[in-house]
């Protein structure tokens, strides 16, 4: 009798535990009203497109295991989509969001509901528009906390604070990119950077609205950094304070103490900050890391203020930021992080590689066009700028999304002959090649790479001097990947292979390929669908620095892509 009572008690505890875990997985529901509003920045009023009238947009807060249900109502004058940057979208590729890749756009006056589960991810991700330049003002943080019963693998913070970097134009951002597209030239640079939507004290008419974070002496704060800027990698510092990096791109890292953080467009970084300095007022500041003197970007500094409680007002202390072309500081930070092997969802580096790709990145040219003459095109040699990978400049389809074409086996939307090697081997980072017309000319096409389900894929990204050497934050939708190594100059498969970290490399969804250098990533293709891969420097996206990786269906229904939602937007 005693044994049966014990058995029954264990059963009750087990049922209660299971029901508690199941109950902890919730449906998190939001409604995004996309609309134009008028705001005032930099001494002038400007019409911008926002979600729910906010800049940045609303924070999406969830626990690992939750299902997100986001109703998007497009009351703006523009076609648009929302991308959930870094979310795996396991068997929910239809909700990923890149325009004409996984869905057709939500047209003005229409609505669409995104539904997907967040699984095996904790930390900070973000959401943004994936149409034109709209992500300049349509973006926000995604905060994923551990599910019930689990805790952070670091000391519990007193408070968690999203810090979202942005970029501001004294113009309609859609007009900015449309004007550049019409001439084949470079979009005008921004007028300011922002922290949580505000430019800060270094800009005119901005001091009264500078973002302020009030802190209590001795308390620990988790700063969830998102770089939503359109063009620039940013250096970030807080005067007189060190920070500890505990996660990047929603993957935990070995705690890394630093006084400067480098975050590329598309990347996130979680920092622990202890308010342990003399009570007072301290600037947090961000300025661009350009890497190349040939690139003209906004060279200003945005600021926020760390203000200790019960402190009399005083001028904040300013940190000393690295020079904008400080490659050594940038590369040291970006290459020294390592993954936390004891983290709950840590995965080891896949070993046997099935697919190897070597992808060159550059800014080239395409013909001016039949409807235009060379006098109308303002790029080099009277042509149009077109960024490319392996000399293919991505051309988005317009009749059907690539994912619909893949699922329904519709031909003529894309081809699967994207070259896995550059068509011409040359001295990739030699500046003498930057204006070589035979290397500059490229072609527009909708090409994809097709891989088997569960294949191990390794990609070498190689920056080139074509146009100019640059830092390229390459983002892969649908997957995290291990960054095995990165370095300067031309990748050497014999010598540089010895630099691979196969034990605990950092795990990300966006890799900042060094200026005039290379980076190697590896991942398991266990997520069926069509996945966009592109540079997150926004000027390069309309120019075509993008492509797609198609992962075939697996052998069972649970490893295959399910049918599209009935209300998927039509082209």
PDB file of N, CA and C in Angstrom, residues 14 45 49 66 126 150 167 179 196 260 265 302 359 362 374 397 430 480 488 501 568:
ATOM      1  N   UNK A  14       4.682  14.380 -11.320  1.00  0.00           N
ATOM      2  CA  UNK A  14       5.082  14.394 -12.730  1.00  0.00           C
ATOM      3  C   UNK A  14       4.046  15.119 -13.577  1.00  0.00           C
ATOM      4  N   UNK A  45      10.405  69.334 -38.553  1.00  0.00           N
ATOM      5  CA  UNK A  45       9.389  68.291 -38.508  1.00  0.00           C
ATOM      6  C   UNK A  45       9.547  67.384 -39.715  1.00  0.00           C
ATOM      7  N   UNK A  49       7.396  56.694 -41.141  1.00  0.00           N
ATOM      8  CA  UNK A  49       6.513  55.536 -41.037  1.00  0.00           C
ATOM      9  C   UNK A  49       6.917  54.739 -39.808  1.00  0.00           C
ATOM     10  N   UNK A  66       7.417  30.192 -26.315  1.00  0.00           N
ATOM     11  CA  UNK A  66       6.168  30.894 -26.600  1.00  0.00           C
ATOM     12  C   UNK A  66       5.892  30.953 -28.101  1.00  0.00           C
ATOM     13  N   UNK A 126      15.622  41.043 -32.887  1.00  0.00           N
ATOM     14  CA  UNK A 126      14.867  42.259 -33.205  1.00  0.00           C
ATOM     15  C   UNK A 126      14.008  42.030 -34.426  1.00  0.00           C
ATOM     16  N   UNK A 150      13.826  27.999 -15.658  1.00  0.00           N
ATOM     17  CA  UNK A 150      15.232  28.194 -16.020  1.00  0.00           C
ATOM     18  C   UNK A 150      15.635  29.632 -15.706  1.00  0.00           C
ATOM     19  N   UNK A 167      19.371  55.322 -37.253  1.00  0.00           N
ATOM     20  CA  UNK A 167      19.950  56.325 -38.146  1.00  0.00           C
ATOM     21  C   UNK A 167      18.814  57.213 -38.645  1.00  0.00           C
ATOM     22  N   UNK A 179      15.406  57.910 -55.213  1.00  0.00           N
ATOM     23  CA  UNK A 179      16.209  58.840 -56.000  1.00  0.00           C
ATOM     24  C   UNK A 179      17.541  58.201 -56.414  1.00  0.00           C
ATOM     25  N   UNK A 196      17.748  54.872 -28.972  1.00  0.00           N
ATOM     26  CA  UNK A 196      16.323  54.776 -28.645  1.00  0.00           C
ATOM     27  C   UNK A 196      15.515  55.917 -29.257  1.00  0.00           C
ATOM     28  N   UNK A 260      34.801  48.816 -24.574  1.00  0.00           N
ATOM     29  CA  UNK A 260      34.284  49.228 -25.870  1.00  0.00           C
ATOM     30  C   UNK A 260      33.602  48.041 -26.535  1.00  0.00           C
ATOM     31  N   UNK A 265      25.421  46.471 -38.172  1.00  0.00           N
ATOM     32  CA  UNK A 265      23.994  46.469 -38.493  1.00  0.00           C
ATOM     33  C   UNK A 265      23.444  45.048 -38.546  1.00  0.00           C
ATOM     34  N   UNK A 302      26.286  59.852 -31.564  1.00  0.00           N
ATOM     35  CA  UNK A 302      25.025  59.912 -30.818  1.00  0.00           C
ATOM     36  C   UNK A 302      25.294  59.604 -29.356  1.00  0.00           C
ATOM     37  N   UNK A 359      32.479  32.691 -51.399  1.00  0.00           N
ATOM     38  CA  UNK A 359      31.649  33.765 -51.927  1.00  0.00           C
ATOM     39  C   UNK A 359      32.376  35.102 -51.799  1.00  0.00           C
ATOM     40  N   UNK A 362      31.419  42.285 -53.402  1.00  0.00           N
ATOM     41  CA  UNK A 362      31.934  43.518 -53.977  1.00  0.00           C
ATOM     42  C   UNK A 362      30.830  44.432 -54.465  1.00  0.00           C
ATOM     43  N   UNK A 374      23.739  57.085 -70.820  1.00  0.00           N
ATOM     44  CA  UNK A 374      24.828  57.118 -69.844  1.00  0.00           C
ATOM     45  C   UNK A 374      24.910  58.441 -69.097  1.00  0.00           C
ATOM     46  N   UNK A 397      12.255  38.738 -57.501  1.00  0.00           N
ATOM     47  CA  UNK A 397      11.113  38.499 -58.390  1.00  0.00           C
ATOM     48  C   UNK A 397       9.962  39.441 -58.030  1.00  0.00           C
ATOM     49  N   UNK A 430      43.534  43.402 -53.585  1.00  0.00           N
ATOM     50  CA  UNK A 430      44.532  44.324 -54.135  1.00  0.00           C
ATOM     51  C   UNK A 430      43.829  45.605 -54.579  1.00  0.00           C
ATOM     52  N   UNK A 480      21.307  30.007 -37.091  1.00  0.00           N
ATOM     53  CA  UNK A 480      22.536  30.491 -36.482  1.00  0.00           C
ATOM     54  C   UNK A 480      23.690  29.736 -37.134  1.00  0.00           C
ATOM     55  N   UNK A 488      42.486  39.102 -42.183  1.00  0.00           N
ATOM     56  CA  UNK A 488      42.743  40.124 -43.192  1.00  0.00           C
ATOM     57  C   UNK A 488      43.226  39.501 -44.497  1.00  0.00           C
ATOM     58  N   UNK A 501      38.551  27.870 -35.007  1.00  0.00           N
ATOM     59  CA  UNK A 501      38.149  27.470 -33.664  1.00  0.00           C
ATOM     60  C   UNK A 501      37.021  26.457 -33.825  1.00  0.00           C
ATOM     61  N   UNK A 568      -1.897  34.240 -46.951  1.00  0.00           N
ATOM     62  CA  UNK A 568      -0.601  34.779 -47.359  1.00  0.00           C
ATOM     63  C   UNK A 568      -0.808  35.867 -48.411  1.00  0.00           C
TER      64      UNK A 568
END
